[in-house]
Amino acid sequence: MTARRIGLQLVCIGMALLVASCTPPSPETSTDTPPLALPTSILGFTDVTAEAGIDFVHDNGASARRFLPETMGSGVAFFDVDGDDLPDLFFVAGVSVDSALGSRSDGPSTPPDTRPAGRLYRNLGNGSFEDITDGAGIGSAFLAMGTAIGDVDNDGWIDLFVSGVGDQRLYRNLGEGRFEDITERSGLGMKPGTDDVGFGSSAAFFDADRDGDLDLVVGRYVPWSPSTDRRCRPDGEHQTYCTPEVYDSAPNVFYRNLGNGAFADSSRESGLADPAGKTLGLAVVDVNRDGWPDLAVANDTDRNHLFINDGHGGFDEMGIEHGLAFSVSGATRGAMGIDAGDLDEDGLVDLAIGNFAQEMTALYLGTPAGLFRDEAAQLGIGIPSLMQVVFGTRILDLDLDGHLDLAFASGHIEPEIDSYQSVLSYRQPLGIYRNTATDGTTGSFIQVQSEAGPLAANWVGRGLASADFDGDGDLDLVLTQNGDSARLLRNDLRSNPLQTTSAAPHWLRLRLVGSQSPRTPYMTRVTAIVGEHRLERWLGSGHSYLSASEPVVTFGLGTIDAIDRLEIEWPSGQIQSVPSPLLTQLLVVEESSADPTEAP
């Protein structure tokens, strides 16, 4: 922990308390505050990791040298590997810096690690998974970090990208759970320099130029190699993992899909490499609703970036102009995870950004003027998240009431942090916040707590992804831990006994298949219309931290028992209508197809 970071944290504590003191009066003292929303269902999670057959344990390669990459990984992806509409699981594996890069930090170089670069589990549809890593074509281990998913060649199979330190991989999905490493022939092979082997973090596929093919952006953290790794001793004696203030910023990398199986590095021409940052999180958004995908970037101890698509293949960085770059006090923060959604249902993009301990998680609400306002403290997120180091970040409707909730995976970077700062801990709880909004009212967020189960446990949280793995309509969570076992958390909604109705909430899930748009049509906007009410969702890309969630749009509908129609605006610009879709199903909608089909 650097002295500068400690000083900033003390300032942030003061600012947090000041902001908290300015929050609106509580319902007991103000008759103008809407009553607390009574949820139709009660949120609860069950740790089903063991019974599901998930036995992945992340190897962070921790050493006495405390190399920076050891404490950062790793990610996870939920996606359908074999085309059966059941989300499977891919966990990004890790190795030691010595075995991956031959650093010779503690003597002779460690032999190369022969384990695979990740573990692949097939969803069997009965609540359990089968490890199919052997024979899947996942190459040998490297210092892997994050993952992104998307059908890069539009053949109907979702492909897999893995970022990392000193290497990165693109795996083409051949079907039936088999992959082919096409990194070199696709043009994604890394060409590291002498003093910077490349520290890849979060990545995202999206159609930046709307030509029907998925492009790829890869976040870069800091210029780093074993020989340039810094040593930090905040007390002058004990070595800790350094925070990124001691490193320079690094430019992100953008690869344009050429449509012939190859990618071209267009980082400089696109503008996505400038300015450099310390990127840990990426979220593809459309902040001005012009149909062109923009990119929000969470930077660690650098100002956050917002790259606005100019519609001609380039991007302009406008984070300061849109109010996203800094905290309310004008400071940079240790940003890690990021996600986007319309939290207040005004049709504008909102952003949640996980930050370092004593800096509060940020909740940037979009405004009609195009500016973002950080309303975390006012909406109930700031103080509860103040002591957390938030990595995995998700915006999603966990209780299917039609209002977006929040989920955060947290864990400190320093295993012995409580020896230096007693108010902090290495293992930290999962943060679940329910949106209290009701129809016609804007809600705040209340942390969901439990005396037992996953919400009472503490984790070294990093990656966080969501999917409906058991087919009951609600979204389940998978959590990775740094140097520890992954956890699969099943969402077990139950009826609220205080409600007058005991009916389960209604829902509809959509798997979208592009034709003029990419086959995986990220940034497709879907609006459910019920009378005068419009509920909008979009197919996001790059959310959370180092992770990828199931590319399916989920509508929680609460007590709504019928939708008049769906309006689908595809990335190609085509607008498609689906009248009166049946609820409580996974619906497959193909672009330009008049008749959506129900998934088997």
Coordinates of C-alpha atoms in Angstrom, one line a residue:
M1 CA 0.0 0.0 0.0
T2 CA 1.6 3.3 -1.0
A3 CA 1.5 6.3 1.2
R4 CA -0.4 8.2 -1.5
R5 CA -3.1 5.6 -1.6
I6 CA -3.5 5.6 2.2
G7 CA -3.8 9.4 2.2
L8 CA -6.4 9.4 -0.6
Q9 CA -8.4 6.7 1.3
L10 CA -8.5 9.0 4.4
V11 CA -9.8 11.8 2.2
C12 CA -12.3 9.5 0.6
I13 CA -13.7 8.4 4.0
G14 CA -14.3 12.1 4.9
M15 CA -15.9 12.7 1.6
A16 CA -18.1 9.6 1.9
L17 CA -19.4 10.7 5.3
L18 CA -20.0 14.2 4.0
V19 CA -22.0 12.9 1.1
A20 CA -23.9 10.5 3.3
S21 CA -24.9 13.4 5.5
C22 CA -26.4 15.1 2.5
T23 CA -28.6 12.2 1.5
P24 CA -32.4 12.8 1.4
P25 CA -34.3 12.3 4.7
S26 CA -35.4 8.8 5.6
P27 CA -39.1 7.7 5.0
E28 CA -39.7 8.2 8.7
T29 CA -39.0 11.9 8.5
S30 CA -40.3 12.8 5.1
T31 CA -43.8 12.3 3.8
D32 CA -42.5 13.0 0.2
T33 CA -40.5 9.8 0.0
P34 CA -42.3 6.9 -1.7
P35 CA -43.0 3.9 0.5
L36 CA -40.5 1.0 0.4
A37 CA -41.4 -1.4 -2.4
L38 CA -42.7 -4.7 -1.2
P39 CA -41.0 -7.4 -3.3
T40 CA -43.2 -10.1 -4.9
S41 CA -40.3 -12.6 -4.4
I42 CA -37.6 -12.9 -1.8
L43 CA -34.0 -13.3 -3.0
G44 CA -32.0 -16.2 -1.8
F45 CA -28.9 -18.1 -3.1
T46 CA -27.7 -21.6 -2.6
D47 CA -24.1 -22.7 -3.1
V48 CA -24.5 -25.7 -5.4
T49 CA -20.8 -25.8 -6.5
A50 CA -20.2 -29.3 -5.2
E51 CA -23.4 -30.9 -6.3
A52 CA -23.1 -29.4 -9.7
G53 CA -19.7 -31.0 -10.2
I54 CA -17.7 -27.8 -10.4
D55 CA -14.3 -28.4 -8.9
F56 CA -12.2 -25.6 -10.5
V57 CA -9.6 -23.9 -8.2
H58 CA -7.7 -20.9 -9.5
D59 CA -4.0 -21.1 -9.2
N60 CA -2.6 -17.6 -8.7
G61 CA 1.0 -18.9 -8.6
A62 CA 1.6 -16.8 -5.4
S63 CA 5.2 -16.4 -4.5
A64 CA 7.3 -14.6 -1.9
R65 CA 8.2 -12.1 -4.7
R66 CA 4.6 -10.9 -4.9
F67 CA 4.5 -10.2 -8.6
L68 CA 1.6 -7.9 -9.6
P69 CA -0.3 -10.4 -11.8
E70 CA -0.6 -12.9 -9.0
T71 CA -3.3 -11.1 -7.2
M72 CA -5.4 -10.0 -10.3
G73 CA -7.0 -13.1 -11.9
S74 CA -9.1 -14.6 -13.0
G75 CA -12.3 -14.5 -15.1
V76 CA -15.1 -16.8 -16.1
A77 CA -17.6 -17.1 -19.0
F78 CA -21.1 -18.5 -19.2
F79 CA -22.0 -19.4 -22.8
D80 CA -23.5 -22.2 -24.8
V81 CA -20.6 -24.2 -26.1
D82 CA -22.5 -27.0 -27.9
G83 CA -25.7 -25.4 -29.2
D84 CA -28.2 -27.0 -26.8
D85 CA -29.4 -23.7 -25.3
L86 CA -27.9 -24.6 -22.0
P87 CA -25.2 -22.2 -20.7
D88 CA -21.9 -24.0 -20.1
L89 CA -18.9 -22.7 -18.0
F90 CA -15.4 -21.8 -18.9
F91 CA -13.0 -20.8 -16.1
V92 CA -9.7 -19.0 -16.9
A93 CA -6.8 -20.9 -15.3
G94 CA -3.6 -19.4 -13.9
V95 CA 0.0 -20.3 -13.4
S96 CA 3.0 -18.9 -11.7
V97 CA 4.9 -16.0 -13.3
D98 CA 8.0 -18.2 -13.2
S99 CA 6.5 -21.1 -15.3
A100 CA 4.7 -18.7 -17.7
L101 CA 7.5 -16.2 -18.3
G102 CA 10.7 -17.8 -17.0
S103 CA 11.4 -15.0 -14.6
R104 CA 13.8 -16.9 -12.4
S105 CA 12.7 -15.0 -9.3
D106 CA 13.4 -17.7 -6.8
G107 CA 16.2 -19.6 -8.4
P108 CA 16.2 -21.8 -11.5
S109 CA 13.4 -21.2 -14.0
T110 CA 10.3 -23.4 -13.4
P111 CA 9.5 -25.8 -16.2
P112 CA 6.5 -24.8 -18.4
D113 CA 3.1 -25.6 -17.0
T114 CA 1.4 -28.4 -19.1
R115 CA -2.0 -27.8 -17.6
P116 CA -4.7 -26.3 -19.9
A117 CA -5.3 -22.6 -20.0
G118 CA -8.8 -23.0 -18.6
R119 CA -11.4 -25.6 -17.6
L120 CA -14.5 -26.2 -19.6
Y121 CA -17.7 -27.7 -18.0
R122 CA -20.7 -28.8 -20.1
N123 CA -24.2 -28.2 -18.6
L124 CA -26.0 -31.5 -18.5
G125 CA -29.4 -29.9 -18.0
N126 CA -30.1 -31.7 -14.7
G127 CA -28.4 -29.2 -12.4
S128 CA -24.9 -30.7 -12.9
F129 CA -21.9 -30.1 -15.1
E130 CA -19.4 -32.4 -16.8
D131 CA -15.7 -31.5 -17.1
I132 CA -15.0 -31.8 -20.8
T133 CA -11.6 -29.9 -20.8
D134 CA -9.7 -33.0 -22.1
G135 CA -10.0 -33.1 -25.8
A136 CA -11.6 -29.6 -26.0
G137 CA -8.6 -28.1 -27.7
I138 CA -7.9 -25.5 -24.9
G139 CA -4.1 -24.9 -25.2
S140 CA -1.5 -25.1 -22.5
A141 CA -1.6 -22.8 -19.6
F142 CA -0.2 -19.2 -19.7
L143 CA -0.6 -16.2 -17.4
A144 CA -4.2 -15.9 -18.4
M145 CA -6.5 -13.3 -17.0
G146 CA -9.8 -12.6 -18.7
T147 CA -12.2 -13.9 -21.3
A148 CA -14.7 -12.7 -24.0
I149 CA -17.2 -14.6 -26.1
G150 CA -18.7 -14.0 -29.5
D151 CA -19.3 -15.7 -32.9
V152 CA -16.3 -14.1 -34.7
D153 CA -16.9 -15.9 -38.0
N154 CA -20.7 -16.0 -38.0
D155 CA -20.9 -19.8 -38.3
G156 CA -23.4 -20.2 -35.5
W157 CA -20.9 -21.3 -32.8
I158 CA -19.8 -18.9 -30.1
D159 CA -16.0 -18.5 -30.1
L160 CA -13.7 -17.9 -27.1
F161 CA -11.0 -15.3 -26.4
V162 CA -8.6 -15.4 -23.5
S163 CA -6.5 -12.4 -22.5
G164 CA -3.4 -12.5 -20.3
V165 CA 0.1 -11.4 -19.5
G166 CA 2.6 -12.1 -22.3
D167 CA 0.0 -14.0 -24.4
Q168 CA -3.6 -14.1 -25.6
R169 CA -5.6 -16.8 -27.4
L170 CA -8.5 -16.9 -29.8
Y171 CA -10.3 -20.3 -29.9
R172 CA -12.7 -21.1 -32.8
N173 CA -15.6 -23.2 -31.7
L174 CA -15.9 -26.3 -33.9
G175 CA -19.1 -27.5 -32.2
E176 CA -19.8 -30.2 -29.6
G177 CA -17.4 -28.7 -27.1
R178 CA -14.3 -28.7 -29.3
F179 CA -12.1 -25.7 -30.1
E180 CA -9.3 -24.8 -32.4
D181 CA -6.6 -22.3 -31.6
I182 CA -6.5 -19.8 -34.4
T183 CA -4.6 -17.0 -32.6
E184 CA -1.7 -16.8 -35.0
R185 CA -3.5 -17.1 -38.3
S186 CA -6.2 -14.6 -37.2
G187 CA -3.6 -11.9 -36.5
L188 CA -4.1 -11.8 -32.7
G189 CA -0.7 -13.2 -31.8
M190 CA 1.2 -11.0 -29.4
K191 CA 4.5 -9.4 -30.3
P192 CA 5.8 -8.3 -26.9
G193 CA 8.6 -5.8 -26.4
T194 CA 11.6 -6.2 -24.3
D195 CA 10.4 -4.4 -21.2
D196 CA 6.6 -4.9 -21.6
V197 CA 5.2 -8.4 -22.2
G198 CA 1.7 -7.0 -22.3
F199 CA -0.7 -7.1 -19.4
G200 CA -4.1 -7.9 -20.9
S201 CA -7.2 -7.5 -18.7
S202 CA -10.9 -7.4 -19.6
A203 CA -11.9 -7.8 -23.3
A204 CA -15.1 -7.3 -25.3
F205 CA -16.5 -8.2 -28.7
F206 CA -18.7 -5.7 -30.5
D207 CA -19.4 -4.5 -34.0
A208 CA -17.6 -1.2 -33.8
D209 CA -18.1 -0.3 -37.5
R210 CA -21.5 -2.0 -38.0
D211 CA -20.3 -4.1 -40.9
G212 CA -21.8 -7.3 -39.6
D213 CA -18.6 -8.8 -38.0
L214 CA -17.5 -8.7 -34.4
D215 CA -14.5 -6.6 -33.6
L216 CA -12.4 -7.0 -30.4
V217 CA -11.1 -4.6 -27.8
V218 CA -8.6 -5.8 -25.3
G219 CA -7.9 -3.7 -22.1
R220 CA -4.3 -3.3 -21.1
Y221 CA -3.5 -2.7 -17.5
V222 CA 0.1 -1.4 -17.0
P223 CA 3.5 -1.9 -18.8
W224 CA 4.8 -4.9 -16.9
S225 CA 7.4 -7.6 -17.0
P226 CA 9.2 -9.6 -14.3
S227 CA 12.2 -7.4 -14.7
T228 CA 10.2 -4.2 -14.2
D229 CA 8.1 -5.5 -11.3
R230 CA 8.2 -3.0 -8.4
R231 CA 8.6 -3.9 -4.7
C232 CA 6.5 -2.2 -2.1
R233 CA 7.0 -2.2 1.7
P234 CA 4.5 0.3 3.2
D235 CA 5.9 -0.3 6.7
G236 CA 9.5 -0.3 5.5
E237 CA 9.8 -4.0 6.2
H238 CA 7.0 -6.3 4.9
Q239 CA 6.6 -6.6 1.2
T240 CA 3.1 -6.3 -0.2
Y241 CA 1.5 -6.3 -3.6
C242 CA 2.0 -2.9 -5.2
T243 CA -0.9 -0.8 -6.2
P244 CA -0.8 0.6 -9.8
E245 CA 0.3 4.1 -8.9
V246 CA 3.9 2.9 -9.1
Y247 CA 3.4 2.0 -12.8
D248 CA 2.8 4.0 -16.0
S249 CA -0.4 3.7 -18.0
A250 CA -0.8 1.4 -21.0
P251 CA -2.7 1.8 -24.3
N252 CA -5.6 -0.5 -25.0
V253 CA -5.6 -2.7 -28.1
F254 CA -8.4 -2.7 -30.8
Y255 CA -8.6 -5.4 -33.5
R256 CA -10.9 -4.8 -36.5
N257 CA -12.5 -7.9 -37.9
L258 CA -11.7 -8.1 -41.6
G259 CA -14.4 -10.6 -42.3
N260 CA -12.0 -13.2 -43.8
G261 CA -11.0 -15.0 -40.6
A262 CA -8.4 -12.3 -39.8
F263 CA -8.1 -9.3 -37.5
A264 CA -6.1 -6.1 -38.0
D265 CA -4.6 -4.1 -35.2
S266 CA -6.4 -0.7 -35.6
S267 CA -5.6 0.6 -32.1
R268 CA -4.1 3.9 -33.2
E269 CA -6.4 4.6 -36.2
S270 CA -9.5 3.9 -34.2
G271 CA -8.5 6.2 -31.3
L272 CA -9.1 3.5 -28.7
A273 CA -5.4 3.5 -27.7
D274 CA -5.3 7.2 -26.9
P275 CA -5.2 8.2 -24.2
A276 CA -3.6 5.4 -22.3
G277 CA -5.1 4.2 -19.1
K278 CA -4.8 1.3 -16.6
T279 CA -7.8 -0.6 -17.8
L280 CA -9.4 -3.3 -15.8
G281 CA -13.1 -3.1 -16.9
L282 CA -14.9 -2.5 -20.2
A283 CA -18.5 -2.0 -21.1
V284 CA -20.0 -1.5 -24.6
V285 CA -22.7 1.1 -24.4
D286 CA -24.7 3.5 -26.6
V287 CA -24.8 6.6 -24.5
N288 CA -26.3 9.0 -27.1
R289 CA -28.7 6.4 -28.6
D290 CA -27.4 7.0 -32.1
G291 CA -27.1 3.3 -32.9
W292 CA -23.3 3.3 -32.8
P293 CA -21.6 1.4 -30.0
D294 CA -19.5 3.4 -27.6
L295 CA -17.1 2.1 -24.9
A296 CA -16.9 2.9 -21.2
V297 CA -13.6 2.1 -19.6
A298 CA -12.9 1.6 -15.9
N299 CA -9.3 2.6 -15.1
D300 CA -7.4 1.8 -11.9
T301 CA -6.0 5.0 -10.4
D302 CA -6.3 6.8 -13.8
R303 CA -9.4 8.7 -14.9
N304 CA -12.1 6.6 -16.5
H305 CA -12.6 6.9 -20.2
L306 CA -15.7 7.2 -22.4
F307 CA -15.0 6.6 -26.1
I308 CA -17.8 7.9 -28.3
N309 CA -18.1 6.3 -31.7
D310 CA -18.0 8.8 -34.5
G311 CA -19.8 6.6 -37.0
H312 CA -16.8 6.4 -39.3
G313 CA -14.7 3.7 -37.7
G314 CA -13.2 6.0 -35.0
F315 CA -13.7 7.0 -31.4
D316 CA -13.3 10.2 -29.5
E317 CA -12.5 10.0 -25.8
M318 CA -15.0 12.2 -23.8
G319 CA -14.9 10.9 -20.3
I320 CA -14.4 14.4 -18.8
E321 CA -17.0 16.0 -20.9
H322 CA -19.6 13.4 -19.9
G323 CA -18.7 13.5 -16.2
L324 CA -17.4 9.9 -16.0
A325 CA -13.7 10.5 -15.6
F326 CA -13.5 11.4 -11.9
S327 CA -15.3 11.0 -8.5
V328 CA -17.6 13.8 -7.2
S329 CA -14.6 15.2 -5.5
G330 CA -12.6 15.3 -8.7
A331 CA -10.3 12.4 -7.8
T332 CA -9.3 9.3 -9.7
R333 CA -10.2 6.0 -8.1
G334 CA -9.1 2.4 -8.2
A335 CA -11.7 1.3 -10.7
M336 CA -12.0 -2.4 -11.6
G337 CA -15.3 -3.9 -12.6
I338 CA -18.0 -2.1 -14.7
D339 CA -21.4 -2.8 -16.0
A340 CA -24.2 -0.9 -17.8
G341 CA -28.0 -0.9 -17.7
D342 CA -31.0 1.5 -17.3
L343 CA -31.3 1.5 -13.5
D344 CA -33.9 4.3 -13.3
E345 CA -35.8 3.3 -16.4
D346 CA -35.5 6.7 -18.2
G347 CA -34.1 5.2 -21.4
L348 CA -30.5 6.3 -20.7
V349 CA -27.4 4.4 -20.0
D350 CA -26.4 4.1 -16.3
L351 CA -23.0 2.7 -15.2
A352 CA -21.9 0.8 -12.0
I353 CA -18.1 0.8 -11.4
G354 CA -16.5 -1.2 -8.6
N355 CA -13.7 0.7 -6.9
F356 CA -10.9 0.1 -4.3
A357 CA -11.5 0.0 -0.5
Q358 CA -12.4 3.3 1.1
E359 CA -13.5 4.8 -2.3
M360 CA -17.1 3.6 -2.6
T361 CA -18.6 1.8 -5.6
A362 CA -19.7 4.4 -8.2
L363 CA -23.2 4.5 -9.6
Y364 CA -23.3 6.9 -12.5
L365 CA -26.8 7.8 -13.7
G366 CA -27.2 9.2 -17.2
T367 CA -29.0 12.4 -17.7
P368 CA -30.8 13.9 -20.8
A369 CA -28.0 16.5 -21.1
G370 CA -25.5 13.6 -21.7
L371 CA -23.8 14.0 -18.3
F372 CA -23.3 11.2 -15.7
R373 CA -24.0 11.9 -12.0
D374 CA -22.5 9.6 -9.3
E375 CA -25.5 8.9 -7.1
A376 CA -24.0 5.9 -5.2
A377 CA -24.3 7.5 -1.7
Q378 CA -27.8 8.8 -2.3
L379 CA -29.1 5.5 -3.6
G380 CA -27.8 3.3 -0.8
I381 CA -24.7 1.8 -2.5
G382 CA -21.9 4.1 -1.3
I383 CA -21.6 3.5 2.5
P384 CA -22.2 -0.3 2.4
S385 CA -19.5 -0.7 -0.3
L386 CA -17.0 1.7 1.2
M387 CA -14.7 -0.9 2.8
Q388 CA -15.0 -3.3 -0.2
V389 CA -12.6 -3.9 -3.0
V390 CA -15.1 -4.5 -5.8
F391 CA -14.0 -6.4 -8.9
G392 CA -16.9 -8.4 -10.5
T393 CA -19.8 -6.0 -11.2
R394 CA -23.2 -6.9 -12.6
I395 CA -26.4 -5.0 -13.3
L396 CA -29.3 -7.5 -13.7
D397 CA -32.8 -8.3 -12.6
L398 CA -32.3 -10.9 -9.9
D399 CA -35.8 -11.0 -8.5
L400 CA -37.6 -10.7 -11.9
D401 CA -39.7 -7.8 -10.8
G402 CA -38.8 -5.7 -13.9
H403 CA -36.3 -3.4 -12.1
L404 CA -32.5 -3.9 -12.3
D405 CA -30.6 -4.9 -9.3
L406 CA -26.8 -5.0 -8.5
A407 CA -24.3 -7.7 -7.7
F408 CA -20.7 -7.3 -6.7
A409 CA -17.8 -9.7 -6.1
S410 CA -15.3 -8.3 -3.7
G411 CA -11.9 -9.3 -2.2
H412 CA -8.7 -7.4 -1.3
I413 CA -5.5 -7.7 -3.2
E414 CA -3.3 -8.1 -0.1
P415 CA -3.7 -11.4 1.9
E416 CA -2.4 -9.8 5.0
I417 CA -4.2 -6.5 4.8
D418 CA -5.8 -6.8 8.2
S419 CA -2.3 -6.8 9.7
Y420 CA -1.8 -3.3 8.3
Q421 CA -5.3 -1.9 8.4
S422 CA -7.6 -3.6 10.9
V423 CA -10.8 -2.1 9.4
L424 CA -10.1 -4.0 6.1
S425 CA -10.2 -7.7 5.3
Y426 CA -8.9 -10.0 2.6
R427 CA -12.0 -12.1 2.2
Q428 CA -15.1 -10.0 1.7
P429 CA -18.9 -10.7 1.2
L430 CA -20.8 -10.9 -2.0
G431 CA -22.7 -7.7 -2.4
I432 CA -26.4 -8.1 -3.6
Y433 CA -28.5 -5.0 -3.8
R434 CA -32.2 -5.1 -4.6
N435 CA -33.8 -2.2 -6.5
T436 CA -36.8 -0.9 -4.5
A437 CA -38.4 0.8 -7.4
T438 CA -42.1 0.2 -8.1
D439 CA -44.1 1.1 -11.2
G440 CA -44.1 4.9 -11.3
T441 CA -41.5 5.4 -8.7
T442 CA -37.7 5.6 -8.8
G443 CA -36.1 3.3 -6.3
S444 CA -32.9 3.2 -4.2
F445 CA -31.0 0.0 -3.4
I446 CA -31.1 -2.1 -0.2
Q447 CA -28.4 -4.7 0.5
V448 CA -29.8 -8.2 0.7
Q449 CA -28.3 -10.0 3.7
S450 CA -28.5 -13.4 5.3
E451 CA -27.2 -15.1 8.5
A452 CA -26.3 -18.2 6.5
G453 CA -25.5 -19.3 3.0
P454 CA -23.5 -17.5 0.3
L455 CA -24.6 -14.0 1.3
A456 CA -23.1 -14.6 4.8
A457 CA -19.8 -16.1 3.4
N458 CA -16.6 -14.2 2.6
W459 CA -14.7 -14.6 -0.6
V460 CA -11.6 -13.4 -2.4
G461 CA -13.9 -12.4 -5.3
R462 CA -12.7 -11.5 -8.7
G463 CA -14.8 -12.6 -11.8
L464 CA -18.6 -12.6 -11.7
A465 CA -20.9 -13.8 -14.5
S466 CA -24.6 -14.6 -14.7
A467 CA -26.8 -17.1 -16.6
D468 CA -30.0 -19.1 -16.1
F469 CA -28.1 -22.4 -15.8
D470 CA -31.1 -24.4 -14.5
G471 CA -33.8 -23.1 -16.8
D472 CA -36.1 -21.7 -14.2
G473 CA -36.0 -18.2 -15.6
D474 CA -34.1 -16.4 -12.9
L475 CA -30.4 -15.5 -13.2
D476 CA -27.8 -17.5 -11.3
L477 CA -24.3 -16.4 -10.5
V478 CA -20.8 -17.8 -10.8
L479 CA -18.0 -16.3 -8.8
T480 CA -14.2 -16.8 -9.2
Q481 CA -11.8 -16.4 -6.4
N482 CA -8.1 -15.5 -6.6
G483 CA -6.1 -18.5 -5.6
D484 CA -9.2 -20.4 -4.4
S485 CA -12.2 -22.4 -5.6
A486 CA -14.9 -21.0 -7.9
R487 CA -18.5 -20.9 -6.6
L488 CA -21.7 -21.6 -8.4
L489 CA -24.6 -19.8 -6.7
R490 CA -28.1 -20.8 -7.7
N491 CA -30.8 -18.1 -7.5
D492 CA -33.7 -19.6 -5.4
L493 CA -36.5 -17.1 -5.6
R494 CA -39.4 -17.7 -3.2
S495 CA -42.7 -16.0 -2.8
N496 CA -43.0 -13.2 -0.3
P497 CA -45.5 -14.3 2.4
L498 CA -46.3 -10.6 3.0
Q499 CA -47.6 -10.2 -0.5
T500 CA -51.3 -10.6 -1.3
T501 CA -50.4 -12.8 -4.3
S502 CA -48.2 -15.8 -4.1
A503 CA -47.8 -16.2 -7.8
A504 CA -44.2 -16.6 -9.1
P505 CA -43.0 -13.6 -11.2
H506 CA -43.4 -13.8 -14.9
W507 CA -40.4 -13.6 -17.2
L508 CA -39.2 -13.9 -20.8
R509 CA -35.7 -14.7 -22.1
L510 CA -34.5 -14.0 -25.6
R511 CA -31.7 -15.5 -27.6
L512 CA -31.1 -13.2 -30.5
V513 CA -29.5 -14.5 -33.8
G514 CA -28.3 -11.9 -36.2
S515 CA -28.1 -12.2 -40.0
Q516 CA -27.3 -8.7 -41.3
S517 CA -26.0 -8.0 -37.8
P518 CA -23.3 -10.2 -36.3
R519 CA -24.6 -13.7 -35.4
T520 CA -24.0 -12.7 -31.8
P521 CA -25.7 -9.3 -32.1
Y522 CA -24.3 -7.4 -29.1
M523 CA -26.0 -4.0 -28.5
T524 CA -29.3 -5.2 -29.9
R525 CA -32.0 -3.1 -28.1
V526 CA -35.2 -4.9 -27.1
T527 CA -38.3 -3.1 -25.8
A528 CA -41.2 -4.9 -24.2
I529 CA -44.4 -2.9 -24.6
V530 CA -47.3 -3.4 -22.2
G531 CA -50.0 -0.8 -22.8
E532 CA -48.3 2.6 -22.2
H533 CA -45.4 1.0 -20.3
R534 CA -42.1 0.3 -22.1
L535 CA -39.4 -1.9 -20.5
E536 CA -36.1 -1.7 -22.3
R537 CA -33.1 -4.1 -22.3
W538 CA -30.1 -4.6 -24.5
L539 CA -27.6 -7.4 -25.2
G540 CA -24.5 -6.2 -23.4
S541 CA -20.9 -7.0 -24.0
G542 CA -17.8 -6.6 -21.8
H543 CA -19.6 -6.4 -18.4
S544 CA -18.1 -7.2 -15.0
Y545 CA -14.4 -7.9 -14.5
L546 CA -12.4 -10.3 -16.8
S547 CA -15.7 -12.2 -17.4
A548 CA -18.6 -12.8 -19.8
S549 CA -22.2 -13.6 -19.0
E550 CA -24.6 -15.6 -21.0
P551 CA -25.6 -13.6 -24.2
V552 CA -29.3 -13.8 -23.6
V553 CA -31.7 -10.9 -22.8
T554 CA -33.8 -11.4 -19.7
F555 CA -37.0 -9.6 -19.0
G556 CA -38.3 -9.9 -15.4
L557 CA -42.0 -9.0 -15.5
G558 CA -43.2 -9.4 -11.9
T559 CA -47.0 -9.6 -12.0
I560 CA -47.3 -8.6 -15.7
D561 CA -48.9 -11.6 -17.4
A562 CA -48.8 -10.5 -21.0
I563 CA -46.7 -8.5 -23.4
D564 CA -48.4 -6.6 -26.2
R565 CA -45.3 -6.8 -28.4
L566 CA -41.5 -6.7 -28.5
E567 CA -39.7 -4.1 -30.6
I568 CA -36.2 -5.2 -31.5
E569 CA -33.6 -2.8 -32.9
W570 CA -30.7 -4.8 -34.4
P571 CA -27.2 -3.4 -34.8
S572 CA -27.8 -3.3 -38.5
G573 CA -30.5 -0.7 -38.0
Q574 CA -33.4 -3.0 -38.8
I575 CA -36.4 -2.8 -36.5
Q576 CA -38.4 -6.0 -36.0
S577 CA -41.7 -6.5 -34.1
V578 CA -42.7 -9.7 -32.3
P579 CA -46.4 -9.6 -31.3
S580 CA -47.8 -11.1 -28.1
P581 CA -44.9 -13.4 -27.2
L582 CA -45.7 -16.2 -24.8
L583 CA -44.1 -15.7 -21.4
T584 CA -42.0 -18.1 -19.2
Q585 CA -39.8 -19.4 -22.0
L586 CA -36.6 -18.9 -23.8
L587 CA -37.5 -17.5 -27.2
V588 CA -35.1 -17.6 -30.1
V589 CA -35.5 -14.6 -32.5
E590 CA -33.7 -14.5 -35.8
E591 CA -33.1 -11.2 -37.5
S592 CA -35.5 -10.7 -40.5
S593 CA -37.5 -13.7 -39.4
A594 CA -41.2 -13.1 -39.0
D595 CA -41.7 -16.1 -36.8
P596 CA -39.6 -16.5 -33.6
T597 CA -39.2 -20.1 -32.5
E598 CA -39.3 -21.5 -29.0
A599 CA -36.1 -23.1 -27.9
P600 CA -36.3 -26.9 -27.2

